[in-house]
Coordinates of C-alpha atoms in Angstrom, one line a residue:
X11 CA 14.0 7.9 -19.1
X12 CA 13.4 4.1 -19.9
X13 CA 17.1 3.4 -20.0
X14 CA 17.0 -0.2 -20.0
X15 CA 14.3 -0.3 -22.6
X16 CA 16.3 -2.1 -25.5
X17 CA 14.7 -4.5 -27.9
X18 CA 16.7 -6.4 -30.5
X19 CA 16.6 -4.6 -34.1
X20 CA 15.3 -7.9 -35.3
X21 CA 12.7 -8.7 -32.5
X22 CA 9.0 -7.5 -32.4
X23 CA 8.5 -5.0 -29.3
X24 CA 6.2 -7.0 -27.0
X25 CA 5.2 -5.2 -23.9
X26 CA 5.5 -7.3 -20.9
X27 CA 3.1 -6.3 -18.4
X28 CA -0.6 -6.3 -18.6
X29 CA -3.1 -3.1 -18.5
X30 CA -5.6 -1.6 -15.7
X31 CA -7.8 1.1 -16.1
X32 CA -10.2 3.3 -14.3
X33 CA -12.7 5.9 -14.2
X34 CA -11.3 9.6 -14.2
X35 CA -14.4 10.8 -12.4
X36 CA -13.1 8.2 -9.6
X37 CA -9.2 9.3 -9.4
X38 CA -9.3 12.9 -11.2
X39 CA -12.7 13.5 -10.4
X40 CA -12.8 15.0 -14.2
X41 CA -15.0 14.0 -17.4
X42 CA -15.8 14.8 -20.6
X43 CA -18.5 15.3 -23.0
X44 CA -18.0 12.1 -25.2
X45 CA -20.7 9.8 -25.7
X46 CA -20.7 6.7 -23.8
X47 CA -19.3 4.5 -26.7
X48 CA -17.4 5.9 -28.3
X49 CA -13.6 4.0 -28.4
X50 CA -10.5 6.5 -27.8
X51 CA -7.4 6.4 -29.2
X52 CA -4.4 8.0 -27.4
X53 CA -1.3 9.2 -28.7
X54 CA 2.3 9.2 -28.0
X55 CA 3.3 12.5 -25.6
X56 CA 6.5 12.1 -24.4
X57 CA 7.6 14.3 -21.6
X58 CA 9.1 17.5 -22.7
X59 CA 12.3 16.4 -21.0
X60 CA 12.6 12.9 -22.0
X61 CA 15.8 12.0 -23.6
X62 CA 15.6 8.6 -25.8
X63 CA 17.0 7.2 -29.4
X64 CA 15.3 7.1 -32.2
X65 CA 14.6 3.3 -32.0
X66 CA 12.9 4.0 -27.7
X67 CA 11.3 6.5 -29.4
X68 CA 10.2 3.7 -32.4
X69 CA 9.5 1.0 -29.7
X70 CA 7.5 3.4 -27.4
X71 CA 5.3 4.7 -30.9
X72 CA 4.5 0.3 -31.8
X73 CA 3.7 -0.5 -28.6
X74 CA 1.4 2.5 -28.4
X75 CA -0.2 1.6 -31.4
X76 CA -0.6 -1.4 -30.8
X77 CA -2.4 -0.8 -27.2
X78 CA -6.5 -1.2 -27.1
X79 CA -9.0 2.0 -27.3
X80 CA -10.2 3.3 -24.2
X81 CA -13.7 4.8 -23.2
X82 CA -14.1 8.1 -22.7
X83 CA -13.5 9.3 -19.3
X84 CA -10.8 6.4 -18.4
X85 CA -7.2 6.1 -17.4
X86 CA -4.9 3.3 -17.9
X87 CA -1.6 2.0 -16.6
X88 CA -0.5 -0.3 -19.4
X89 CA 2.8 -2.4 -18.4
X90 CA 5.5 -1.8 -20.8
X91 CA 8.8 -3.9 -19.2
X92 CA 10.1 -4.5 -15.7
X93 CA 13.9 -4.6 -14.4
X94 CA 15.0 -6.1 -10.7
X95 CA 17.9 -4.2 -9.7
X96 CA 19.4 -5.6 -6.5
X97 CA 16.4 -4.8 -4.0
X98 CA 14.7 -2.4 -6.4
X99 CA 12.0 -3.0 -8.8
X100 CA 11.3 -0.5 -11.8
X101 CA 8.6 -0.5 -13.9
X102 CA 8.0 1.0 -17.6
X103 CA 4.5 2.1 -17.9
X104 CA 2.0 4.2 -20.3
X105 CA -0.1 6.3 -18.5
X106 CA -3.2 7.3 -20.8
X107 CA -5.9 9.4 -20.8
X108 CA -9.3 9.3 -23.0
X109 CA -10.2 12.6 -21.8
X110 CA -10.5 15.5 -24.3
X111 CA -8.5 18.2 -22.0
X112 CA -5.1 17.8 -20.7
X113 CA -4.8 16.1 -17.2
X114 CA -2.3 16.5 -14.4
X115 CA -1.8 14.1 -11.4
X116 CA -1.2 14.4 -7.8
X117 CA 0.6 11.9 -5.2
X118 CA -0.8 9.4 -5.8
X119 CA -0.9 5.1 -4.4
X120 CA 0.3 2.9 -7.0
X121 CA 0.1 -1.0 -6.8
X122 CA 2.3 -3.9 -8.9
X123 CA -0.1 -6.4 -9.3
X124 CA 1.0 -10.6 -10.0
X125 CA -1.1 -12.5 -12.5
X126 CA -3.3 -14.1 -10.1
X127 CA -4.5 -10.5 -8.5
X128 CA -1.6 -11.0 -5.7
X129 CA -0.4 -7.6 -4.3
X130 CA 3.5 -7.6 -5.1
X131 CA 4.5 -4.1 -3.9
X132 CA 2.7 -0.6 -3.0
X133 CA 4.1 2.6 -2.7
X134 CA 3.5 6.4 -3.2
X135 CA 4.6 7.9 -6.0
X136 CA 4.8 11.9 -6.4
X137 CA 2.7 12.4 -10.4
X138 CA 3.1 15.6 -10.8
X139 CA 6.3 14.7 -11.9
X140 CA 4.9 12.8 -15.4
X141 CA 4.1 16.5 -15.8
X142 CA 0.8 17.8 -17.6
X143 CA -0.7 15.0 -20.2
X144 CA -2.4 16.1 -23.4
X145 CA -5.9 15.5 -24.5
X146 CA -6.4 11.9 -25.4
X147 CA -2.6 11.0 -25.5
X148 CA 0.1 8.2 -23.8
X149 CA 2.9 9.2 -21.6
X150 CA 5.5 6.5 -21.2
X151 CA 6.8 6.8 -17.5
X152 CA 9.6 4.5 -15.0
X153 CA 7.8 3.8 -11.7
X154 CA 10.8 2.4 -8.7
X155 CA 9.5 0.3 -6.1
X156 CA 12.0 0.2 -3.6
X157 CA 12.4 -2.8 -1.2
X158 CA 11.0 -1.7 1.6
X159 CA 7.6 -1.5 -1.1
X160 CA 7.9 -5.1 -2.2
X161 CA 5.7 -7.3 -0.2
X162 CA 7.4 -10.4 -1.8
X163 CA 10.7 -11.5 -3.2
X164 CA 8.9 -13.4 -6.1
X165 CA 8.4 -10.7 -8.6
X166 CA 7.2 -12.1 -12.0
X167 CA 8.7 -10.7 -15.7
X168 CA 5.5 -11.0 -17.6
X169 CA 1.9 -10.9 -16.4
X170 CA 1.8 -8.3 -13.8
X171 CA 0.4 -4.8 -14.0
X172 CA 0.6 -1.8 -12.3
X173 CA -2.6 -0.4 -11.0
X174 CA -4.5 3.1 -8.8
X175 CA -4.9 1.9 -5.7
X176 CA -7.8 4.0 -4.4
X177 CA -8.6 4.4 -0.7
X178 CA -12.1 5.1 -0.1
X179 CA -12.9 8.5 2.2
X180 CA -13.9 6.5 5.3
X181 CA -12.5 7.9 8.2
X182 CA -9.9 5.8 10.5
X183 CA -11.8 5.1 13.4
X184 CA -12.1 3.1 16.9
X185 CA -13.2 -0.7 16.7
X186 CA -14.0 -2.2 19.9
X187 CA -14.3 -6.1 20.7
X188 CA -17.6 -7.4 22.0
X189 CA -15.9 -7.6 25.8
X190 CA -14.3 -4.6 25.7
X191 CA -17.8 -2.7 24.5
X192 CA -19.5 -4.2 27.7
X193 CA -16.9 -3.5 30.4
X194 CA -15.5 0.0 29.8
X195 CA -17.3 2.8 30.4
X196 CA -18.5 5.6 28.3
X197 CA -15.8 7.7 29.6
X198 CA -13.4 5.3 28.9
X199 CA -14.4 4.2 25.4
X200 CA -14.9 8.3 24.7
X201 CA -11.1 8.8 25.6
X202 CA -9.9 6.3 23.2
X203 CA -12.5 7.5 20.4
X204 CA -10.9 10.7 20.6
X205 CA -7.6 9.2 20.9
X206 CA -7.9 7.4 17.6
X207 CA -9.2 10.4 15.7
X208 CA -6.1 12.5 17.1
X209 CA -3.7 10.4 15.4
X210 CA -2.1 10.1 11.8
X211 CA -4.0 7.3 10.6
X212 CA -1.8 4.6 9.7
X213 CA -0.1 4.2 6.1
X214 CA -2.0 2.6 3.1
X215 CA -1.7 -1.2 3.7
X216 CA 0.2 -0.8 7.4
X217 CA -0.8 -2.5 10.5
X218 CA 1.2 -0.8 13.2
X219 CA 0.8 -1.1 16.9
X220 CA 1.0 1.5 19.9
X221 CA 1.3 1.2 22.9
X222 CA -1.3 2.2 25.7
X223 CA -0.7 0.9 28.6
X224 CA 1.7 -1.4 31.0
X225 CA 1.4 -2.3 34.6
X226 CA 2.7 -5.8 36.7
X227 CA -0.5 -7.3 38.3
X228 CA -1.1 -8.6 41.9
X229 CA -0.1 -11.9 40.4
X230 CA 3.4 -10.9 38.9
X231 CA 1.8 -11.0 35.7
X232 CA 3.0 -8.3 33.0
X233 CA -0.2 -6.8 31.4
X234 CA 0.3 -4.8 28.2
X235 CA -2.4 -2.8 26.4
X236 CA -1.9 -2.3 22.7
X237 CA -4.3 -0.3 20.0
X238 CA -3.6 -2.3 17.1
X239 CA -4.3 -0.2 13.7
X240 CA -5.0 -1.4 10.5
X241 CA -4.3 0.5 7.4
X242 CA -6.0 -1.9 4.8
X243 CA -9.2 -1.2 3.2
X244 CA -9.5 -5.1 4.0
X245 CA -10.5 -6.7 7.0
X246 CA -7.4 -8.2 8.2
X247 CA -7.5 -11.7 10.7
X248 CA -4.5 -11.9 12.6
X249 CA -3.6 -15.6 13.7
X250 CA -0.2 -15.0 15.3
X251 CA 1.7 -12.5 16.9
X252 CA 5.0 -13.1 19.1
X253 CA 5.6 -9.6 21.2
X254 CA 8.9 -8.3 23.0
X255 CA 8.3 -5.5 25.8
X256 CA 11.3 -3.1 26.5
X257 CA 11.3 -1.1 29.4
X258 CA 12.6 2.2 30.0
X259 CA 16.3 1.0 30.4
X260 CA 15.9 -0.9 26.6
X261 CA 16.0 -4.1 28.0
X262 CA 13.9 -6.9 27.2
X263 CA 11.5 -7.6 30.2
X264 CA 9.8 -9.9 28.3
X265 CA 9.3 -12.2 24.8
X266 CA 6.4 -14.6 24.2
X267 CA 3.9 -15.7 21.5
X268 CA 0.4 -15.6 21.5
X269 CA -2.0 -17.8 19.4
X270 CA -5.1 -15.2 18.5
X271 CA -8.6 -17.0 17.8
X272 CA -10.7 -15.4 15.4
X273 CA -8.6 -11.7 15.7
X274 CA -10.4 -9.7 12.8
X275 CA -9.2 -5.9 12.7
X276 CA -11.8 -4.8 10.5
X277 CA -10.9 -2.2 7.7
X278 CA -9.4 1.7 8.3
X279 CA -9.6 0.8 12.3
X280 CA -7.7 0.8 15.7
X281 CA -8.6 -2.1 18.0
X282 CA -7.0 -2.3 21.6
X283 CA -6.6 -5.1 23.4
X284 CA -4.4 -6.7 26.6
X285 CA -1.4 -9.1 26.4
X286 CA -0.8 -10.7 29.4
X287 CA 2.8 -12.3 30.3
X288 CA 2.6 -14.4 32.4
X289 CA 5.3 -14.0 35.1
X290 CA 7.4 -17.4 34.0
X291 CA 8.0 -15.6 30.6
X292 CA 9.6 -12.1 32.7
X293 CA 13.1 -12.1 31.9
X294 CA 13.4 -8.8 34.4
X295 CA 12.9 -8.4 38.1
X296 CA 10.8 -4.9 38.9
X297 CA 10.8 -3.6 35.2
X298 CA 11.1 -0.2 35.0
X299 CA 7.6 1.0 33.3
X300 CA 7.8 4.6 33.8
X301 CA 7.9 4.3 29.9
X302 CA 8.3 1.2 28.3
X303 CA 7.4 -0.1 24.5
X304 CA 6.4 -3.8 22.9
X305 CA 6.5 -4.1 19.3
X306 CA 6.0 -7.6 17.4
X307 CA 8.6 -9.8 16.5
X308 CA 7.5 -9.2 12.1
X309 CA 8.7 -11.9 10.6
X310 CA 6.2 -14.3 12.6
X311 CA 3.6 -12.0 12.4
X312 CA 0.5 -14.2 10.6
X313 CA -2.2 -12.5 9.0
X314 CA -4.8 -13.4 6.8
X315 CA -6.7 -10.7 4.5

């Protein structure tokens, strides 16, 4: 527990990360009987199976101290340090609690946050772990982002924080464009209702594609229907999106790019739509479709949030 948390003997602990805080009726849905203003303080509780020196155990106790009251009826992630280790980022934080009862947490969606609000990395994080946290008290915890969390390669040493990330309870649902709406039918646009509330929705902060359908038209074309699913409680504008099709020998039948005007997938939806290659960009004579897959080429995806 907080191995590389070492502070020179002659330095004072600083804490390098900021704080965020929210309501435990909105994460826990718990609260207390406190009145409104009254300020909190929270002790130290370390975990019963934390293993530190006396000077961590110094270090954690000032930087407690010296951390602002709460409300009642709040938790907070305050930022103690951060270490990069090769792809990895690990993150020192207090979790507190104002409440007057002991708390426990489930899985929950944690975010590192930059200085300027900037989402640097997301990932689940099994709480039950931290174990059950006392009335009013601060449990000092490591939180590892792996790399396939970070959404950058510029993570900053001071300024970020680590924050809840809650997802509102609005199902995942079907999102059609204005054409689409007018030319299917109700059958049609019932079959991919139910289709979309049959799935997994995708992961927090995912936008994923699946295939739906591919055929060759009259005209040589290839025409290839994806539902495109956004996991963002955002809408998300895509501006760019260069596909590859396999068939169902794995080859490539065909690559291209397409330019996307005004492509909003709006938030916690599925939106299909058609990609059409034109036959010039087939690099496959009579693909074989009986199944087939196209996935985007992601480091030239653009989106804008």
């Amino acid at each position: 527990m907080l191995s590389f948390f070492k502070k020179n003997k002659q330095e004072k602990p600083v804490k390098q990360g900021t704080d965020s805080t929210i309501s435990s009726k909105e994460l826990l849905n718990e609260t207390g009987n406190e009145a409104a203003a009254e300020e909190v303080e929270t002790a130290l509780s370390l975990h019963p199976a934390t293993n530190i020196t006396a000077e961590q155990q110094y270090v954690l106790r000032f930087l407690n101290n010296e951390l602002p009251p709460l409300l009642p009826n709040q938790i907070s992630l305050a930022g103690i340090e951060l270490q990069q280790d090769g792809g990895s980022v690990t993150v020192a934080a207090f979790v507190r609690s104002s409440l007057s009862k002991a708390v426990e947490f489930k899985k929950t969606h944690l975010l590192l946050v930059g200085p300027d609000e900037e989402i640097l990395a997301r990932k689940e994080f099994d709480l039950t772990e931290i174990g059950e946290i006392p009335a009013k008290s601060s449990r000092p915890w490591n939180f590892t982002f792996n790399s396939s969390d970070l959404l950058t390669d510029s993570i900053p040493a001071e300024g970020w924080k680590l924050a809840f990330e809650i997802r509102n309870n609005e199902e995942h649902r079907l999102d059609l464009d204005e054409a689409w709406e007018n030319s299917l039918s109700s059958s049609d646009k019932e079959k991919l209702k139910k289709m979309v509330e049959q799935m997994d929705p995708p992961k927090v902060g995912e936008i994923n594609f699946m295939g739906i359908q591919a055929k060759v038209a009259d005209n040589e074309d290839l025409q290839v229907t994806l539902l495109i699913r956004n996991g963002n409680d955002q809408n998300v504008m895509l501006q760019q999106l260069p596909l590859q099709v396999e068939d169902a020998t794995s080859e490539v039948i065909a690559k291209g790019g397409f330019q996307l005007d005004k492509f909003e997938l709006k938030a916690n939806t599925s939106k299909p739509w058609t990609f059409i290659f034109p036959k010039s960009l087939l690099l496959k004579e009579n693909p074989d479709l009986s199944s087939w897959k196209a996935y985007p080429l992601q480091q030239q995806v653009q989106t804008e949030i």
